[in-house]
Coordinates of C-alpha atoms and ligand atoms in Angstrom, one line a residue:
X1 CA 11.9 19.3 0.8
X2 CA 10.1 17.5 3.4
X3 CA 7.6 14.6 2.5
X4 CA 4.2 13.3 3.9
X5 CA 3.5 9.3 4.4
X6 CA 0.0 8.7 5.9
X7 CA -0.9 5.3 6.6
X8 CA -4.4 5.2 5.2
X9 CA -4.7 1.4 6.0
X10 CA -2.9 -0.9 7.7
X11 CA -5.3 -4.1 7.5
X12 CA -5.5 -6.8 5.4
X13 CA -8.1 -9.2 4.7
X14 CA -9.2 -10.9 8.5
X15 CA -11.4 -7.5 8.7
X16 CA -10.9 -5.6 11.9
X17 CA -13.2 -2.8 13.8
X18 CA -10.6 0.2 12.9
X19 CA -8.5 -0.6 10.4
X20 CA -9.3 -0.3 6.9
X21 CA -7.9 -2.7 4.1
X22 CA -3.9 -1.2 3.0
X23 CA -3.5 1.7 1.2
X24 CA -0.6 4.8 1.6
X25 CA -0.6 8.2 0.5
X26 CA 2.9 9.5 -0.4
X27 CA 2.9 13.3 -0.7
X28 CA 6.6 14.5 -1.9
X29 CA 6.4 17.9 -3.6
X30 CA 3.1 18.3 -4.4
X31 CA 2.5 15.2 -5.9
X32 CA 0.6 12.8 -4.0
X33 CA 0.9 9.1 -5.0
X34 CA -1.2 6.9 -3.7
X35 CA -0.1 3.2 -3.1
X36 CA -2.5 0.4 -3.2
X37 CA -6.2 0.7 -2.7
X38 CA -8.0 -1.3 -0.4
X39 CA -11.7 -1.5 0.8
X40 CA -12.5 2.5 1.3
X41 CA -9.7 4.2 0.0
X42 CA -11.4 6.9 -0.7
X43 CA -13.2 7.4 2.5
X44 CA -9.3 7.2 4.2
X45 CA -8.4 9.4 2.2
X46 CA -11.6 12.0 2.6
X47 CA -10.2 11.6 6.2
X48 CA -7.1 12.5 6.0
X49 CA -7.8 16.1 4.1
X50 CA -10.3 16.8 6.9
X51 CA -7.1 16.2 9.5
X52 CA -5.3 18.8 7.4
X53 CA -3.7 17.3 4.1
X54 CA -5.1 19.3 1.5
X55 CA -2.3 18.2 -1.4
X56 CA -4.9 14.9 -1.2
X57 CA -7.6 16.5 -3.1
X58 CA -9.4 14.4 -5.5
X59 CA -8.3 16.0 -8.5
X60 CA -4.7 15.9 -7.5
X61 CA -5.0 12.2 -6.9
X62 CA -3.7 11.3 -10.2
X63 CA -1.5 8.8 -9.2
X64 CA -1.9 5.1 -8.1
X65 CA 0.5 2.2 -7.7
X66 CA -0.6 -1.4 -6.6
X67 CA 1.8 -3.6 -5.5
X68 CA -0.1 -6.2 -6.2
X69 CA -3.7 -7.3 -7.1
X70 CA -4.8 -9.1 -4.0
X71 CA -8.2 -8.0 -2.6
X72 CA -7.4 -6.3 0.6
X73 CA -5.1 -4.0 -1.9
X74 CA -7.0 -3.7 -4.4
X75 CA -10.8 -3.8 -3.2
X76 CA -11.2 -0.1 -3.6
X77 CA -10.2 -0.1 -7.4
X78 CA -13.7 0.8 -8.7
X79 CA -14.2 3.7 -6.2
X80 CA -11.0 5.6 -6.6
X81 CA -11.4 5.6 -10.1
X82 CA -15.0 6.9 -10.4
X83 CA -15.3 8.8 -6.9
X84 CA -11.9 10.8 -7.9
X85 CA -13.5 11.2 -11.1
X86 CA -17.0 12.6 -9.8
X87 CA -15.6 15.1 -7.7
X88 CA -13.0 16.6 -9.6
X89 CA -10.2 14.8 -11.1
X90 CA -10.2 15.7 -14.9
X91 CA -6.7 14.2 -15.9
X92 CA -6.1 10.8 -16.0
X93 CA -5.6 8.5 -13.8
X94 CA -2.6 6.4 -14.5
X95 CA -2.9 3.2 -12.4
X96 CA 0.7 1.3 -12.1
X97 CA 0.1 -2.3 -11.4
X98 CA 1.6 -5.9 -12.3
X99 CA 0.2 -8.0 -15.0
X100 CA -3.3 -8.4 -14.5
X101 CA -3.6 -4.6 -14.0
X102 CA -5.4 -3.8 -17.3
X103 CA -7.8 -6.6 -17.0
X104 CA -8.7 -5.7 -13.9
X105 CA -9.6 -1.9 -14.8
X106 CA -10.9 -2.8 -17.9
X107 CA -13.3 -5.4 -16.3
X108 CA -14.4 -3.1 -12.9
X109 CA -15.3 -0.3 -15.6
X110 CA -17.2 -2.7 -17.3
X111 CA -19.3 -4.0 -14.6
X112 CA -19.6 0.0 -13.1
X113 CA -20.5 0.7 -16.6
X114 CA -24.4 1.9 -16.3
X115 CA -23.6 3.9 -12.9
X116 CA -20.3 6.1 -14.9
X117 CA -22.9 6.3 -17.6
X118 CA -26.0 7.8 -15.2
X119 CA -22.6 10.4 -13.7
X120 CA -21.8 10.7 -17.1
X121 CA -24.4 11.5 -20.1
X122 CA -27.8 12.1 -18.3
X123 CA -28.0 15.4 -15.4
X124 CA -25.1 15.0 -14.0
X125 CA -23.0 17.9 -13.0
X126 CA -19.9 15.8 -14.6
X127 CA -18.9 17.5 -17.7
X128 CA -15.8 15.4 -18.1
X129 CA -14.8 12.1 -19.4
X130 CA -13.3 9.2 -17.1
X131 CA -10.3 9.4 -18.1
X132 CA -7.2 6.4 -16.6
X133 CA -4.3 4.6 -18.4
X134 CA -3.2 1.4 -16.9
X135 CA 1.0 1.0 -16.8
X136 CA 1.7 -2.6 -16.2
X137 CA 5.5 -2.7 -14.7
X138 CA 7.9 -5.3 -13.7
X139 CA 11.1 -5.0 -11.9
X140 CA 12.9 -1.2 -12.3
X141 CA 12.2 2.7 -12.3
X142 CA 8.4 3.2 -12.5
X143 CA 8.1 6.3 -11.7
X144 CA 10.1 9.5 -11.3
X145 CA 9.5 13.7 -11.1
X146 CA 11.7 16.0 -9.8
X147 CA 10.8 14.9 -6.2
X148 CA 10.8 11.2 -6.4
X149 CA 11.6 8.0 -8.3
X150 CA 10.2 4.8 -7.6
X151 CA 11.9 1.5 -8.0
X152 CA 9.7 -1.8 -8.0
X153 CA 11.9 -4.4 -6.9
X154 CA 9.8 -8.5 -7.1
X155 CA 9.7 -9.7 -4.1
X156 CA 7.9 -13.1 -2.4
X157 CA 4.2 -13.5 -2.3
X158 CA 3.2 -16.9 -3.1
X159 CA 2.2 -17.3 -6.5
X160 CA 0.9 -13.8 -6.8
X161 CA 3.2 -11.5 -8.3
X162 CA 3.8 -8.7 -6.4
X163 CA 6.6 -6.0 -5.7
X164 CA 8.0 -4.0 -3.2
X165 CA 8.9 -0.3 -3.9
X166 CA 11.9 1.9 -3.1
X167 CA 11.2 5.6 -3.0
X168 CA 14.2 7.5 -3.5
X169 CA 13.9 11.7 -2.7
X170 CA 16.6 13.9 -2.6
X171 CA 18.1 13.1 0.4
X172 CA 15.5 10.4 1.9
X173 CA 14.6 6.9 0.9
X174 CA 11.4 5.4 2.4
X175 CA 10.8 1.5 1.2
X176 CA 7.6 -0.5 1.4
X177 CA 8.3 -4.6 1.5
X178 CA 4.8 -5.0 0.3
X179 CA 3.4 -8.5 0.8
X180 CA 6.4 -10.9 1.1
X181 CA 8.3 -13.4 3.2
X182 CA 12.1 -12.9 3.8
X183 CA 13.5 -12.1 0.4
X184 CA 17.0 -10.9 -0.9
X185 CA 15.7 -8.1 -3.3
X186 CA 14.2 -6.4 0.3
X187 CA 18.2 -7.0 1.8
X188 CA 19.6 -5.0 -1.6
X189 CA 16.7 -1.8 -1.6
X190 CA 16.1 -1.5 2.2
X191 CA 19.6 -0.1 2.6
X192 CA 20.0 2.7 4.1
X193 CA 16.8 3.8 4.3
X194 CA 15.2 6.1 6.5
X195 CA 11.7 4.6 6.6
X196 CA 11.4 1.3 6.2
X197 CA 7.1 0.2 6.3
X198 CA 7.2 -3.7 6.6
X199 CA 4.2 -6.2 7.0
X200 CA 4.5 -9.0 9.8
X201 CA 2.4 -11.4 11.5
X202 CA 2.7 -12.9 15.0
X203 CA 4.8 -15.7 15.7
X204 CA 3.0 -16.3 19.0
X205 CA -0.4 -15.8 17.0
X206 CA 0.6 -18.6 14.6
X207 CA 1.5 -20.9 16.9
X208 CA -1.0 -20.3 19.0
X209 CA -4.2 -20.1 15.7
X210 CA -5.8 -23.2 15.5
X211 CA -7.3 -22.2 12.2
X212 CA -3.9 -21.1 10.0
X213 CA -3.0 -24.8 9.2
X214 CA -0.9 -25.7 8.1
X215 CA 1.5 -22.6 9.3
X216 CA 3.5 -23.3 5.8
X217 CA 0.9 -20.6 4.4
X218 CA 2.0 -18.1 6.6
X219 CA 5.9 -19.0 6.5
X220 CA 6.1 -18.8 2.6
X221 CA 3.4 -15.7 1.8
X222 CA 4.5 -13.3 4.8
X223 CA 7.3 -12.2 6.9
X224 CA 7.0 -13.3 10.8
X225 CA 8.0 -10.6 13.7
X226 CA 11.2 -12.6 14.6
X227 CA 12.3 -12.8 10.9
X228 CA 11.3 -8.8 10.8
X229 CA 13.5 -8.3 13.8
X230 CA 16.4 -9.8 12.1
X231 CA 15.8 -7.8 9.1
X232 CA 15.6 -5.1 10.7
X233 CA 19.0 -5.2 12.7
X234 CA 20.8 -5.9 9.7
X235 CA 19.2 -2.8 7.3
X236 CA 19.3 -0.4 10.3
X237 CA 16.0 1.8 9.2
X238 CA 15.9 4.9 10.5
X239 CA 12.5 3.9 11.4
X240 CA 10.8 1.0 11.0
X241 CA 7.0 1.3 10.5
X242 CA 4.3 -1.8 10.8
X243 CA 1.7 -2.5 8.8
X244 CA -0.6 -5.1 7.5
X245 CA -0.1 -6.5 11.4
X246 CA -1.7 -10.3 11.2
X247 CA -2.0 -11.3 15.1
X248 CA -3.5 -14.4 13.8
X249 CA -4.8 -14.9 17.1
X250 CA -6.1 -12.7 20.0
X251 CA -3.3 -11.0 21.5
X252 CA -2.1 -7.1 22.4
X253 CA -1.0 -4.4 20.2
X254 CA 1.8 -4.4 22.9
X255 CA 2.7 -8.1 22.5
X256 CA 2.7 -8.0 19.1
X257 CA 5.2 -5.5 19.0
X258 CA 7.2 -7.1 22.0
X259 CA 8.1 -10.2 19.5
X260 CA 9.9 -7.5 17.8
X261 CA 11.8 -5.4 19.7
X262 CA 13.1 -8.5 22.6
X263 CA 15.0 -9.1 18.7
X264 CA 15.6 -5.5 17.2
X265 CA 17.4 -2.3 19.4
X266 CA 15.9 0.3 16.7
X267 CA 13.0 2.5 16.2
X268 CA 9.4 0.5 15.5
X269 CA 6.6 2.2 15.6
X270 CA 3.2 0.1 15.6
X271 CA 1.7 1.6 12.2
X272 CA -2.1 2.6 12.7
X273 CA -4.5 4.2 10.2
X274 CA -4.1 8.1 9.5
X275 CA -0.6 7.9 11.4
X276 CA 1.4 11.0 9.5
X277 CA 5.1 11.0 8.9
X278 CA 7.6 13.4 7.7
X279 CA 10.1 11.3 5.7
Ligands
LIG301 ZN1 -2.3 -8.1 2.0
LIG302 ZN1 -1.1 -10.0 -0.5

């Protein structure tokens, strides 16, 4: 069985020309899980079934996991919920998340609560409820079908709590580190995996940035391209996929990635939006 990652988004919040907020679509089996939802989601997603995914229609999408609730992953909350809704998704949506989760849902269906009414009760072609269940989960198995369990494993974010997520398939693992610095928890579930999508931001961009002081921000919320490269060469990925690149100052696609791989011998591949893997 051979499964789908598409990078929907690889930003994060300093918005850039190309590059929507971060946000994954997993497709094992038929299944597809979606994995955090930032600014236009759904439009990444309406994308991607034009380029020839069709498992990611809107009533399959069924499935959502945040890793955790900042903005730039979560920003697209309200529209997956009711655009999924509106065009087809009668079952619910069950939205994984940490603590917080629930409030959140509970408080964007609140504020969204005369527009799912007008879809809802008056002319509208909708003849079915919005329907979602909020699971909050901490560290362990939070998800598993015949194709794929999920293991949320805390990692380091600042004060936010937020989780990265080992996706075990038959004979493939794929991890996402999430948001974090360097953290042991990454060490223990990126082994011996074949994809491994990490976040980074520029050493040189840092240095370099002016406006990221003081750099401790930086050193204790996210994982730098050096300290990437060194986690790399001792996990061994298969492949190792970018995203959520912070350049943190103006510099190439090229250098960025050059900070890496003067550190790290294996595969990296510079993650862009609507990039499709086989796992
Ligand atoms: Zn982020
Ligand atoms: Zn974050």
């Amino acid at each position: 069985m051979t499964a789908t990652l598409t990078l929907l988004g690889t930003g994060h919040p300093g918005c850039l020309p190309d590059t929507y907020q971060t946000a994954f679509a997993l497709v094992a089996g038929d299944t597809p899980i979606v994995i955090d939802c930032g600014g236009g989601t759904v439009q990444r997603l309406a994308t991607a079934r034009a380029n020839g995914q069709p498992k990611l229609m809107y009533k399959n999408l069924t499935t959502l996991i945040l890793t955790h609730l900042h903005p730039d992953h979560t920003a697209g909350l309200a529209d997956f919920i009711i655009s999924t809704w509106i065009n087809g998704r009668k079952e619910p949506l069950k939205i994984y998340g940490p603590k917080g989760t629930q409030r959140m849902t509970e408080l964007l269906i609140e504020a969204y609560e005369l527009g799912i009414a007008e879809h809802w009760e008056t002319l509208s072609p909708t003849t079915y409820p919005l329907k979602y269940v909020v699971i909050e989960y901490s560290d362990g198995l939070i998800f598993e079908n015949d194709d794929i369990s999920i293991t949320a494993f805390r990692v380091s974010h600042g004060r936010m709590e937020t989780y990265g997520l080992d996706c075990q398939m038959a004979d493939k693992k794929l991890v996402f580190s999430a948001d974090t610095m360097p953290v042991d928890s990454l060490m223990e579930h990126g082994k011996d995996c074949d994809i491994l999508v990490h976040e980074a931001y520029s050493v040189e961009g840092l240095r370099t940035a002016t406006r990221f002081s003081p750099a401790e921000y930086f050193e204790r919320m996210h994982t730098s391209t050096v300290e990437l490269a060194a986690i790399a060469t001792e996990l061994k990925p298969k492949r190792l996929i970018l995203n959520h690149q912070m350049h943190l100052a103006p510099m190439s696609d090229a250098a960025f990635m050059k900070e890496i791989t003067d550190h790290y011998d294996g595969e990296v591949i510079f993650g862009r939006d609507l990039d499709v893997f086989e796992v």
